[in-house]
Every structure is written in structure tokens, then in C-alpha cells.
PDB file of C-alpha atoms and ligand atoms in Angstrom:
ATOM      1  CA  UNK F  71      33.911-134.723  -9.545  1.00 94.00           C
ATOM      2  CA  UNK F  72      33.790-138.610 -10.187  1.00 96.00           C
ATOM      3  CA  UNK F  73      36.241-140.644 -11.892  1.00 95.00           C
ATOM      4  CA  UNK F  74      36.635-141.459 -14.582  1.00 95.00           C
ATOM      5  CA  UNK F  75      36.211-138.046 -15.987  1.00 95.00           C
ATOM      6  CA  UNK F  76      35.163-137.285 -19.690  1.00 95.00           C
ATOM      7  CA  UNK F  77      39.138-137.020 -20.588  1.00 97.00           C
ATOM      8  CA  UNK F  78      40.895-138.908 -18.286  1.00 96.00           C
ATOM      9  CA  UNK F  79      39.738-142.998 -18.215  1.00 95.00           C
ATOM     10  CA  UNK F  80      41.450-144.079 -15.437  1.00 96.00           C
ATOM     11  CA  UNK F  81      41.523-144.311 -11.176  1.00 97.00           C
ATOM     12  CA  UNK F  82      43.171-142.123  -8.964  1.00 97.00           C
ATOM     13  CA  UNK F  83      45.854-145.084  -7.721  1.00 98.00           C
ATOM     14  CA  UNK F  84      46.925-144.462 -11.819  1.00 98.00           C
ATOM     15  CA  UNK F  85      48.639-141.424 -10.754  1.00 98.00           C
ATOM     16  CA  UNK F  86      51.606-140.046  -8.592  1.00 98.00           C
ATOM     17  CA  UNK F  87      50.949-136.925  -6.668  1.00 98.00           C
ATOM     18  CA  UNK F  88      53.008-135.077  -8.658  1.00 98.00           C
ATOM     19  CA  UNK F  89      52.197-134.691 -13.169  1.00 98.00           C
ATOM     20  CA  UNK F  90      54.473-133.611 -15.674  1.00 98.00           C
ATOM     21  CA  UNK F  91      52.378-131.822 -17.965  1.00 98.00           C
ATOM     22  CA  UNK F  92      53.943-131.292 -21.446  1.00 97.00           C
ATOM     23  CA  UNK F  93      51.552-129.735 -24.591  1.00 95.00           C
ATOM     24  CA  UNK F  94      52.174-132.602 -26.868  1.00 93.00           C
ATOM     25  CA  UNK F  95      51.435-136.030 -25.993  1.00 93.00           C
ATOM     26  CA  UNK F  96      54.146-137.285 -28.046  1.00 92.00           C
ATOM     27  CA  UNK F  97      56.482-135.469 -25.862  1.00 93.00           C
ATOM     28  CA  UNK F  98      54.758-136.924 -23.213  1.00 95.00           C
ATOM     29  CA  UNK F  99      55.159-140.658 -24.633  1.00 95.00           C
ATOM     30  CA  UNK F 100      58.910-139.605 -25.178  1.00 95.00           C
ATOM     31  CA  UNK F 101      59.833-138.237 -21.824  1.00 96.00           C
ATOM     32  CA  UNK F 102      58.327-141.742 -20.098  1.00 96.00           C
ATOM     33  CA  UNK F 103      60.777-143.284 -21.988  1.00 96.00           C
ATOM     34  CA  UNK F 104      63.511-141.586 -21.663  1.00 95.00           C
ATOM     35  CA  UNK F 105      63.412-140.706 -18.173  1.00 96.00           C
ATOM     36  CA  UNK F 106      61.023-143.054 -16.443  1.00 98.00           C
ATOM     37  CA  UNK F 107      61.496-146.298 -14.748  1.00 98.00           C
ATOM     38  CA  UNK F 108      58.829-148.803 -15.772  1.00 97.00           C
ATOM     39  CA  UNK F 109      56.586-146.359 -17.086  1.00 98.00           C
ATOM     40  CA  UNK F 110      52.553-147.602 -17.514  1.00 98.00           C
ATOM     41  CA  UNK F 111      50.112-145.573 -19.853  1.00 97.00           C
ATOM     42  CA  UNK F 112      47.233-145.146 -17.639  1.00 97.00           C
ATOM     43  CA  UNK F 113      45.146-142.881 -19.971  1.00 97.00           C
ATOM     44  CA  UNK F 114      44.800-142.216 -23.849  1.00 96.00           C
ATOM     45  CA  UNK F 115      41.246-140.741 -24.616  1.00 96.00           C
ATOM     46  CA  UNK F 116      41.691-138.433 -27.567  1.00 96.00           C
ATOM     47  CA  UNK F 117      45.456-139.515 -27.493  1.00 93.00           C
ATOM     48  CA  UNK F 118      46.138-137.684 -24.583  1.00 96.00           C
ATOM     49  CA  UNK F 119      48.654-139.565 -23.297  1.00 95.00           C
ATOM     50  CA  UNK F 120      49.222-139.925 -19.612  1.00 97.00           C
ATOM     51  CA  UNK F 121      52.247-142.235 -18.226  1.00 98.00           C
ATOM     52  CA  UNK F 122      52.930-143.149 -14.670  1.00 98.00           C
ATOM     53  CA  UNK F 123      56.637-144.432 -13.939  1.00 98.00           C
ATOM     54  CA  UNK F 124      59.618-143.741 -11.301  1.00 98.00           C
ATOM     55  CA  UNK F 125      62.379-141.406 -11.446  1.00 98.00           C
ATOM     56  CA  UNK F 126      65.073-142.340  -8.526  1.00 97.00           C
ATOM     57  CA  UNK F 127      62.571-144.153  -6.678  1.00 97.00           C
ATOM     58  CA  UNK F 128      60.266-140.925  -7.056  1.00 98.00           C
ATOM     59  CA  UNK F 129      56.846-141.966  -8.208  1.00 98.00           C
ATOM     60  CA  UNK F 130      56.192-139.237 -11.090  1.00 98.00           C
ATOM     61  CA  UNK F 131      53.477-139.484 -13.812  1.00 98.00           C
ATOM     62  CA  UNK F 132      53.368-137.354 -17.248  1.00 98.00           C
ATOM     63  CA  UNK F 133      50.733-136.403 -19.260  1.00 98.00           C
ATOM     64  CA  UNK F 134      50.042-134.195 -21.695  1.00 97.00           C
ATOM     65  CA  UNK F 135      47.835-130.719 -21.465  1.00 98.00           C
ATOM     66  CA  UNK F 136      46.943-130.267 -25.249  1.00 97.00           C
ATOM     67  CA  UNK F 137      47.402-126.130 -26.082  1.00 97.00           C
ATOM     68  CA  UNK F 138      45.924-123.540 -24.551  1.00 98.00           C
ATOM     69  CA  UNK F 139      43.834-122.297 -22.153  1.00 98.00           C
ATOM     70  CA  UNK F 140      40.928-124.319 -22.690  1.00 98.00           C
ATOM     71  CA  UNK F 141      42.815-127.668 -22.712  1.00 98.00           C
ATOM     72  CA  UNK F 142      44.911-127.261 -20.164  1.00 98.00           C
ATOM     73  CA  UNK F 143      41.863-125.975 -17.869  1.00 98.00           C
ATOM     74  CA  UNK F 144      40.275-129.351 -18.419  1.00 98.00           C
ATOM     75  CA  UNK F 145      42.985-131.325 -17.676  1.00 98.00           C
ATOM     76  CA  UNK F 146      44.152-129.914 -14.925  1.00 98.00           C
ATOM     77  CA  UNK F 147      40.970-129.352 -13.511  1.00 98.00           C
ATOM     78  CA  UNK F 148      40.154-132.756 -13.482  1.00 98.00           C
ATOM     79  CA  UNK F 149      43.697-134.097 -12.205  1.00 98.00           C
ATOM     80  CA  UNK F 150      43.303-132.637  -9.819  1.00 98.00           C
ATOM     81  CA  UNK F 151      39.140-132.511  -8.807  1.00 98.00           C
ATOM     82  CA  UNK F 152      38.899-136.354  -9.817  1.00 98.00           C
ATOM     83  CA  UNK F 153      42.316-138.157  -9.364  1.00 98.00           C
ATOM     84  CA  UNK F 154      44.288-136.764  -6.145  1.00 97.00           C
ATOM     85  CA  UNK F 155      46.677-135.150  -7.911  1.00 98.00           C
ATOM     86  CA  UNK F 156      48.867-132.532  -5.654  1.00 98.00           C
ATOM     87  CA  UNK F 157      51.158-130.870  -8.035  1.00 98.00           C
ATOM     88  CA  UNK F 158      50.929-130.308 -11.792  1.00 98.00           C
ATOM     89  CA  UNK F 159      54.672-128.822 -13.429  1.00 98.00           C
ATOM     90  CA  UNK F 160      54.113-127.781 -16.304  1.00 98.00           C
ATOM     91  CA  UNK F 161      57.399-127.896 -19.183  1.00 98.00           C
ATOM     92  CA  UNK F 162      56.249-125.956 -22.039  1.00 97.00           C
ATOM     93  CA  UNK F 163      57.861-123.959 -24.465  1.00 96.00           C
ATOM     94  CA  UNK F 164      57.420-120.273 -24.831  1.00 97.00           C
ATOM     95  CA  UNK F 165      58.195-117.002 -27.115  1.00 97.00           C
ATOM     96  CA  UNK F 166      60.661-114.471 -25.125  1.00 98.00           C
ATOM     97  CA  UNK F 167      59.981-110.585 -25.562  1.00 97.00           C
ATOM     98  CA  UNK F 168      63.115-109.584 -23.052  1.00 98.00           C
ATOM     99  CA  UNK F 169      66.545-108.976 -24.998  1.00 97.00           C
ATOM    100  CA  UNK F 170      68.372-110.770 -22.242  1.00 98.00           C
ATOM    101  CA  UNK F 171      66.540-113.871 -22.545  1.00 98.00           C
ATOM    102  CA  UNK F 172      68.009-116.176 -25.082  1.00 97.00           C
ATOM    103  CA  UNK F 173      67.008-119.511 -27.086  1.00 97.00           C
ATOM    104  CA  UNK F 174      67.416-122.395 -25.018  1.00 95.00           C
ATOM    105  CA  UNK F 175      66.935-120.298 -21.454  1.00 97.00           C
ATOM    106  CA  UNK F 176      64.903-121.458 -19.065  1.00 98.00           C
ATOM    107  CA  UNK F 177      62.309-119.164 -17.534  1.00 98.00           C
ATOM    108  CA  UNK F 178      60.449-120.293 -14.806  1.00 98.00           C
ATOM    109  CA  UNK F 179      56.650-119.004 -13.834  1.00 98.00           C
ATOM    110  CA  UNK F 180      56.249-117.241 -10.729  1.00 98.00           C
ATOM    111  CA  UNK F 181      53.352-115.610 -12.043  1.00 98.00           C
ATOM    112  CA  UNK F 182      51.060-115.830 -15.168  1.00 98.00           C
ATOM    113  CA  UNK F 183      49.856-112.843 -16.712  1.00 98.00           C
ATOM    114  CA  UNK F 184      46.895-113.064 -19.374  1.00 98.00           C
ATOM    115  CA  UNK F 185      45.107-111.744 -22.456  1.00 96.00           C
ATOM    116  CA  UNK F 186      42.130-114.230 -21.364  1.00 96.00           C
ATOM    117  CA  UNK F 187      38.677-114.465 -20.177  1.00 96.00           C
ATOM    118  CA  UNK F 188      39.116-117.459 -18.319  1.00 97.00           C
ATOM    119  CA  UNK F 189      39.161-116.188 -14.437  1.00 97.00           C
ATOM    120  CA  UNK F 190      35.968-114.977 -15.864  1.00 97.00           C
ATOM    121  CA  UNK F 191      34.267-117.766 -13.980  1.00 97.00           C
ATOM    122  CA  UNK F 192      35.060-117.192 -10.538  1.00 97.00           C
ATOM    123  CA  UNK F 193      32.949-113.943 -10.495  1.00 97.00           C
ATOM    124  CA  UNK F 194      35.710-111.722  -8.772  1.00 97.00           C
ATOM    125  CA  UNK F 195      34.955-108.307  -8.976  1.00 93.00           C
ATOM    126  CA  UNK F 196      38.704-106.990  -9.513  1.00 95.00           C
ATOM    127  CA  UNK F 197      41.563-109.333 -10.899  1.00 95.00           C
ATOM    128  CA  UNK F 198      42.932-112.067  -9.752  1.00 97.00           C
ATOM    129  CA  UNK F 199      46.998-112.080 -10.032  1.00 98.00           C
ATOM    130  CA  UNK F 200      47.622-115.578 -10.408  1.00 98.00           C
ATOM    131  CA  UNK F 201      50.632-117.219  -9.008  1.00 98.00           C
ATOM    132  CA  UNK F 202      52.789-120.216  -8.587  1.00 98.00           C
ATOM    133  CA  UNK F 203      53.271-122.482  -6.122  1.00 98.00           C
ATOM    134  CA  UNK F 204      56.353-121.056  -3.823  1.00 98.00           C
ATOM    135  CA  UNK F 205      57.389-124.836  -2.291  1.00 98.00           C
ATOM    136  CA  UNK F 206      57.330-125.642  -6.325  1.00 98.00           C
ATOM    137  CA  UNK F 207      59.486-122.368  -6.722  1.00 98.00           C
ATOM    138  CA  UNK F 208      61.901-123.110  -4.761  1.00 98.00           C
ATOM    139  CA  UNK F 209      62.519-126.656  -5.785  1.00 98.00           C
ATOM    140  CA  UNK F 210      62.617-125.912  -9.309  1.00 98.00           C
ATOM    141  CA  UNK F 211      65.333-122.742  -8.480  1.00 98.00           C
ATOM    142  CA  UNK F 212      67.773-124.615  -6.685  1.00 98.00           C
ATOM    143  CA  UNK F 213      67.286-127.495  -9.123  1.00 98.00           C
ATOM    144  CA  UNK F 214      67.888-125.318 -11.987  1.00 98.00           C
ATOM    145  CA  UNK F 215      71.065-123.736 -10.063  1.00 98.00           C
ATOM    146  CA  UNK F 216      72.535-127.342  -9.356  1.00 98.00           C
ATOM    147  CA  UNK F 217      72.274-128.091 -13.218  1.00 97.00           C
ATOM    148  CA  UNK F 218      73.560-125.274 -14.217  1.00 97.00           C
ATOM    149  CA  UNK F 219      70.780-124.447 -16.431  1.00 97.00           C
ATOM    150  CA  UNK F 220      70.496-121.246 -17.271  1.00 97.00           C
ATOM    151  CA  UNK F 221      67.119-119.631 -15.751  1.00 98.00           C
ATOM    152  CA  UNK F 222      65.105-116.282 -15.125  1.00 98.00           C
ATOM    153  CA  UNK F 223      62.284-116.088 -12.665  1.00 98.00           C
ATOM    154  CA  UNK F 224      59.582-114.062 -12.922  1.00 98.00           C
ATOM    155  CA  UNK F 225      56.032-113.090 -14.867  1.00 98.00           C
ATOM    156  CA  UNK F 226      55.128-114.249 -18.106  1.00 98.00           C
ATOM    157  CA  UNK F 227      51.805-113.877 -20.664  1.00 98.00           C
ATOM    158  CA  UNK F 228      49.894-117.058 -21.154  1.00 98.00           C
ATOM    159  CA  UNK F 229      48.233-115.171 -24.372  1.00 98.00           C
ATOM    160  CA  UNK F 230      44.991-116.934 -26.238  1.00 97.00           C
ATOM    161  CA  UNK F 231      46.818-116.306 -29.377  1.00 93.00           C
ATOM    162  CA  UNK F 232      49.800-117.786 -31.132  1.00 92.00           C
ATOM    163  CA  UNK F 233      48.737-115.915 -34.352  1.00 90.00           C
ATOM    164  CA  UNK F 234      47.834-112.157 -33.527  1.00 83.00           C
ATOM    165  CA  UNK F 235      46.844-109.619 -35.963  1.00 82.00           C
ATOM    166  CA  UNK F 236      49.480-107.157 -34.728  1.00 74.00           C
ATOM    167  CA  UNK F 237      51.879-106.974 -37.831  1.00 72.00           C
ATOM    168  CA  UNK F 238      52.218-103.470 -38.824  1.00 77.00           C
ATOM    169  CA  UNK F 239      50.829-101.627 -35.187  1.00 81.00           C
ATOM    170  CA  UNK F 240      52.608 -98.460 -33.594  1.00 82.00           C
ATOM    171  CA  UNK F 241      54.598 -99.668 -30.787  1.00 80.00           C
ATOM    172  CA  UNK F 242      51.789 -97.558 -28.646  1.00 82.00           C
ATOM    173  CA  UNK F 243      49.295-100.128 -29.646  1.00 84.00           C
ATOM    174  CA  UNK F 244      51.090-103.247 -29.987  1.00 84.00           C
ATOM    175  CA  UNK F 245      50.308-105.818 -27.012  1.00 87.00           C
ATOM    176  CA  UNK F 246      53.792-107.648 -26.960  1.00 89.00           C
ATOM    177  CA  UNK F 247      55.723-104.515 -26.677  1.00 90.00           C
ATOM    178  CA  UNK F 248      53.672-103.148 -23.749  1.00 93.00           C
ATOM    179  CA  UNK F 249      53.566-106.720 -22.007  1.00 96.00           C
ATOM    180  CA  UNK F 250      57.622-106.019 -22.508  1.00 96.00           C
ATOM    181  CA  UNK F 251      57.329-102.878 -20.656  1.00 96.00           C
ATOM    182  CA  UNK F 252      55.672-104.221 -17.593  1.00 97.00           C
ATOM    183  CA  UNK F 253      58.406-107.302 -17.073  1.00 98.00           C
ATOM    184  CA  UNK F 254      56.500-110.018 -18.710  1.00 98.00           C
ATOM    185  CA  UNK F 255      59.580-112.398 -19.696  1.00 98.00           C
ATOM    186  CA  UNK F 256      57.990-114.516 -22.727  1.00 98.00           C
ATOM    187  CA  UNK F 257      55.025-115.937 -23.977  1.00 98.00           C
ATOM    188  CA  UNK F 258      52.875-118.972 -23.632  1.00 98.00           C
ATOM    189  CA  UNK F 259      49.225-120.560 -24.186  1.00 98.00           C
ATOM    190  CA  UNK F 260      48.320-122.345 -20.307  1.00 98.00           C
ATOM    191  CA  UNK F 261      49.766-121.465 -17.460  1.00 98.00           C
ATOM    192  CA  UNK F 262      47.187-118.578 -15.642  1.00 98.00           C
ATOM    193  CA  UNK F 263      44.891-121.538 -16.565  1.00 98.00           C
ATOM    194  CA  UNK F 264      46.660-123.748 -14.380  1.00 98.00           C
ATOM    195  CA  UNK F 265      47.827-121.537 -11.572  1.00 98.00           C
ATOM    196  CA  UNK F 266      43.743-120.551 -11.674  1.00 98.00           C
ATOM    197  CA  UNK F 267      42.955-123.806 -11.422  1.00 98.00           C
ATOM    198  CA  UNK F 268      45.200-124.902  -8.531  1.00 98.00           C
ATOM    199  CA  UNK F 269      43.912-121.640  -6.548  1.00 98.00           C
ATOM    200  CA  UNK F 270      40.396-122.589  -6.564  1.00 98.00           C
ATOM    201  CA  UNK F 271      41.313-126.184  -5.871  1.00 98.00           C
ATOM    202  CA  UNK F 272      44.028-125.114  -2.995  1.00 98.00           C
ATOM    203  CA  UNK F 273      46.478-127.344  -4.783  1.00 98.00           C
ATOM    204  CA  UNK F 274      50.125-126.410  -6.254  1.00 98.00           C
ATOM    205  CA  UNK F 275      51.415-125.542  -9.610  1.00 98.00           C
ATOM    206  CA  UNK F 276      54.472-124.472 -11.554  1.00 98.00           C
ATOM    207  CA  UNK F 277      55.504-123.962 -15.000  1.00 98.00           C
ATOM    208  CA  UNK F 278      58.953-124.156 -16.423  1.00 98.00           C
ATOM    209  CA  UNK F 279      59.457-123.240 -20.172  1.00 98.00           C
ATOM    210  CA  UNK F 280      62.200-123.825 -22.600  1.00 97.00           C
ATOM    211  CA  UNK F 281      62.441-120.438 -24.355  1.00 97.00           C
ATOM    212  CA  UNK F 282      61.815-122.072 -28.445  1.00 96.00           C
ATOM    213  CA  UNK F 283      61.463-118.249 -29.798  1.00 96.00           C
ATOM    214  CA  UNK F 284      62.970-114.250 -29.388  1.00 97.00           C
ATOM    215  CA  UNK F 285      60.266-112.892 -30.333  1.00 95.00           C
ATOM    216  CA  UNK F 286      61.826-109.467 -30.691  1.00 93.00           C
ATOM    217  CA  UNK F 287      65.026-110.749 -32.452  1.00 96.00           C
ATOM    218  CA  UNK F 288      63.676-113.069 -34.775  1.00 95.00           C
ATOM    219  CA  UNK F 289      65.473-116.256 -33.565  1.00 97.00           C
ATOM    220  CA  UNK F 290      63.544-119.400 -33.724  1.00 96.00           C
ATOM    221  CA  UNK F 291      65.193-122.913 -32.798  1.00 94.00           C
ATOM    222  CA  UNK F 292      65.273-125.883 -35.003  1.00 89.00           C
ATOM    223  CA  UNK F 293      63.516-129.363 -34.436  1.00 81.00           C
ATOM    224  CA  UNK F 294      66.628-130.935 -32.863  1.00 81.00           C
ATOM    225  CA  UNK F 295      67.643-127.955 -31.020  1.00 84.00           C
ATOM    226  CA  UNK F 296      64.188-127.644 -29.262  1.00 80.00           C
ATOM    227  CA  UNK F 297      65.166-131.361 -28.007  1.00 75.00           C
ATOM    228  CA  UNK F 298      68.065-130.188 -26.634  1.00 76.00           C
ATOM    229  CA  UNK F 299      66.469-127.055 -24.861  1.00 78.00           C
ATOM    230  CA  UNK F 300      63.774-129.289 -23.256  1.00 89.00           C
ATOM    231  CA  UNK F 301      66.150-132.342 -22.241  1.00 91.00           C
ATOM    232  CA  UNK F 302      67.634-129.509 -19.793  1.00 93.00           C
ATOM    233  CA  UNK F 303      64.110-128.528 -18.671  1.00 96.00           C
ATOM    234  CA  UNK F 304      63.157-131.844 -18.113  1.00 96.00           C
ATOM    235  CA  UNK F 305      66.041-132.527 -15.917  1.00 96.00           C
ATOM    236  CA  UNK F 306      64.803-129.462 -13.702  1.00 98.00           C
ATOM    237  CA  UNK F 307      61.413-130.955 -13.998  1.00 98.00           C
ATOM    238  CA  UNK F 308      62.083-134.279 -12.558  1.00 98.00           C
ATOM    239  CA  UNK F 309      64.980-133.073 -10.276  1.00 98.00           C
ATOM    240  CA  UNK F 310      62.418-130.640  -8.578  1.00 98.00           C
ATOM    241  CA  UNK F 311      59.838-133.618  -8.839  1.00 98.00           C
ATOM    242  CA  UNK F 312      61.811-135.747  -6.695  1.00 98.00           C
ATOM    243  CA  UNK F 313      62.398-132.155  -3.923  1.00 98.00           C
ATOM    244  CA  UNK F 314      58.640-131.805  -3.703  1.00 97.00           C
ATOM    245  CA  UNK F 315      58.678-135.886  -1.799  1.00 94.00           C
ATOM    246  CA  UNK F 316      61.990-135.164  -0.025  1.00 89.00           C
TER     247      UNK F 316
HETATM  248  N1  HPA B 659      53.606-117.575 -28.556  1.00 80.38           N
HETATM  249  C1  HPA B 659      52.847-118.341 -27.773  1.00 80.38           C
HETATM  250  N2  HPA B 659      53.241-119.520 -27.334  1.00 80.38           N
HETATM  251  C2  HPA B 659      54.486-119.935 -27.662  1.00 80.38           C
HETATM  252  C3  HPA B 659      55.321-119.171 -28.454  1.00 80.38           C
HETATM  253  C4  HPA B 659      54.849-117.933 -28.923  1.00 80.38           C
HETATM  254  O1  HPA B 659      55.551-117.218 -29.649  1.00 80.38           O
HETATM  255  N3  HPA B 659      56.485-119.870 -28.621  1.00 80.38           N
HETATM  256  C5  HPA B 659      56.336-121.017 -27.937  1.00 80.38           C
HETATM  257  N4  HPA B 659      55.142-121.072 -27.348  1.00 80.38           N
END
């Protein structure tokens, strides 16, 4: 794959080897200015910002995935196909279906569990379990452990569907409740995209979320305390950014 690629307009120099990928570009926009040193926008087709900066000498870029499977297959894809890129972290937010994981806890990806088609396309007869990068794992843990943020490791869903049409089911029949039962910690929109993606492509990936939602209690976290949840992450983010060049 050439650059520059239908999404991204910009050279492979542009970026560091490793990419903060957040959904929302304006997060994206906001953590380069909170966090980076001299930050440069070095792409912005369909507003999909991408930033390239320092943190503690680090070289780190950000940019953002857009939601879902889809969106985060093209982007990553072509991050790392067309632009050099090593490793993509992604800091989401997800929907926990454990009782022991609250607002504001961090749960980190080893692997990604789906309700998608998209491994479709690799023509494997069987499933493919799709995993995380372990260097990435490891850097992110003891991050997370030296910042005291509070963390669980382990499988999540990355589920096609934020609205599901599963109001009213017997709990024999109703998806979240079995994912629950098998260990899956909370729910998201991108990551067996990614971890997909960086299989075929021998490259690494991670993704960290900020837990936004309990699903199963009800709890949902206001605009400013979602900031506050994803400052954390984003400290683990960077912090494990700078491990993966040390
Ligand atoms: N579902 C899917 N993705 C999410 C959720 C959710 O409940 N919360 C945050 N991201």
C-alpha cells in the first residue's frame, strides 16, 4: 500500500512508531495538547485528526480511529501497511458487564472477543482468537501499577452494536449476560479489529479502556468525570509509550 492512503494525507516521516489511537478526534486534538511537546497535525481528511509531538523526549503521535470496527480497520490498516507504524495503543472507553469492575477502572485488552464478521476476510476455516501484543502488555501493566491506577487484565467484547435489541430477553438468550459468563470484562466497538489487523501485518497492538459504563448496575459517568477517567488512562498510555523505546 502507497502513501498517501485514501484517509491518511500524509508521509511516513509524519509519524512516530508508536500511535495513540483515541475514537474521537477531538480527544485526539485535546490529548496533543495536553500532553505533547510541540505537537504538529500531520493529517485531517474527514477530520480525522492525527498529531505527532514528544512526550519526555519520546516521539509519540495520536490520532483518532473513528467507532467501530469498520473505522478502526481502515485506519489501522493503513498506519500501519502505508506509514511504518509499529505499535497502535488504543485508549477507548468501554461498558463493564463484571460486578467487580467499577466506573473509572481501567481494563486493559489481552484479548478481544467479537460479535463480528470481520476476521471473515482472512478465510480461516476455524476462529481466530485474537490477541494483544505481550511487550505492549507488559509495559502498559507495570505502568498502570506505578500510577496506581486501578486495572484488570484480561478478555473483552469489541461488539458491532452499541444499541442491541436485547431489552426484555431471558437471561438464556441475552448476549451480554453469556459474554459475562465466559470472563469477558466489558464492552467496546474496535479492538479484535485492531489486534486482527496487527496479526496479519506482524505488527503490535494494545488497547486500554477507561470503563465510562456498568452495564449491569446501571452506572454511567458524567462528561467531566469521563475526563477524569481517561486523564489516568492516558498517563498509562504515554508512560507505556515511552517503555516500548526504552
Ligand atoms: N457498549 C459499547 N461500547 C461502549 C460502551 C458500551 O456500553 N460504553 C463505552 N463504549
Amino acid at each position: 500500500m502507497n502513501f498517501p492512503t485514501p484517509h491518511i494525507k500524509a508521509t511516513p516521516a509524519d509519524f512516530a512508531r508508536t500511535v495513540l489511537m483515541p475514537g474521537d478526534p477531538l480527544r485526539a486534538k485535546y490529548i496533543a495538547e495536553q500532553f505533547l511537546k510541540g505537537p504538529v497535525l500531520v493529517n485531517n481528511v474527514r477530520g480525522i485528526q492525527g498529531y505527532t509531538g514528544t512526550y519526555r523526549d519520546v516521539r509519540v503521535s495520536v490520532m483518532a480511529s473513528g467507532m467501530g470496527m469498520p473505522s478502526m480497520g481502515i485506519y489501522s490498516r493503513e498506519l500501519y501497511e502505508a506509514f511504518g507504524v509499529q505499535n497502535i495503543l488504543r485508549i477507548g472507553s468501554a461498558g463493564a458487564i463484571q460486578p467487580e469492575i467499577n466506573l473509572k477502572d481501567i481494563v486493559i485488552a489481552m484479548g478481544a472477543s467479537m460479535d463480528s464478521n470481520y476476521q471473515a476476510q482472512f478465510h480461516l476455516m476455524g476462529s481466530f482468537a485474537p490477541i494483544c501484543s505481550y511487550e505492549m502488555l507488559c509495559a502498559a501493566t507495570q505502568s498502570a501499577r506505578e500510577l496506581g491506577a486501578v486495572h484488570h487484565v484480561g478478555n473483552i467484547l469489541s461488539s458491532d452494536f452499541f444499541y442491541d435489541d436485547d431489552a426484555g430477553l431471558p437471561e438464556a438468550l441475552d448476549p451480554k449476560a453469556n459474554w459475562r459468563k465466559m470472563g469477558i470484562m466489558a464492552i467496546e466497538m474496535e479492538s479484535a479489529a485492531l489486534y486482527l489487523n496487527a496479526a496479519r501485518l506482524h505488527k503490535n497492538a494494545l488497547c486500554i479502556c477507561s470503563v465510562s459504563d456498568q452495564l449491569i448496575r446501571h452506572e454511567y459517568l458524567s462528561a467531566e468525570e469521563r475526563q477524569t477517567g481517561f486523564d489516568q488512562m492516558m498517563q498509562v498510555a504515554l508512560e507505556t509509550a515511552v517503555k516500548l523505546e526504552q
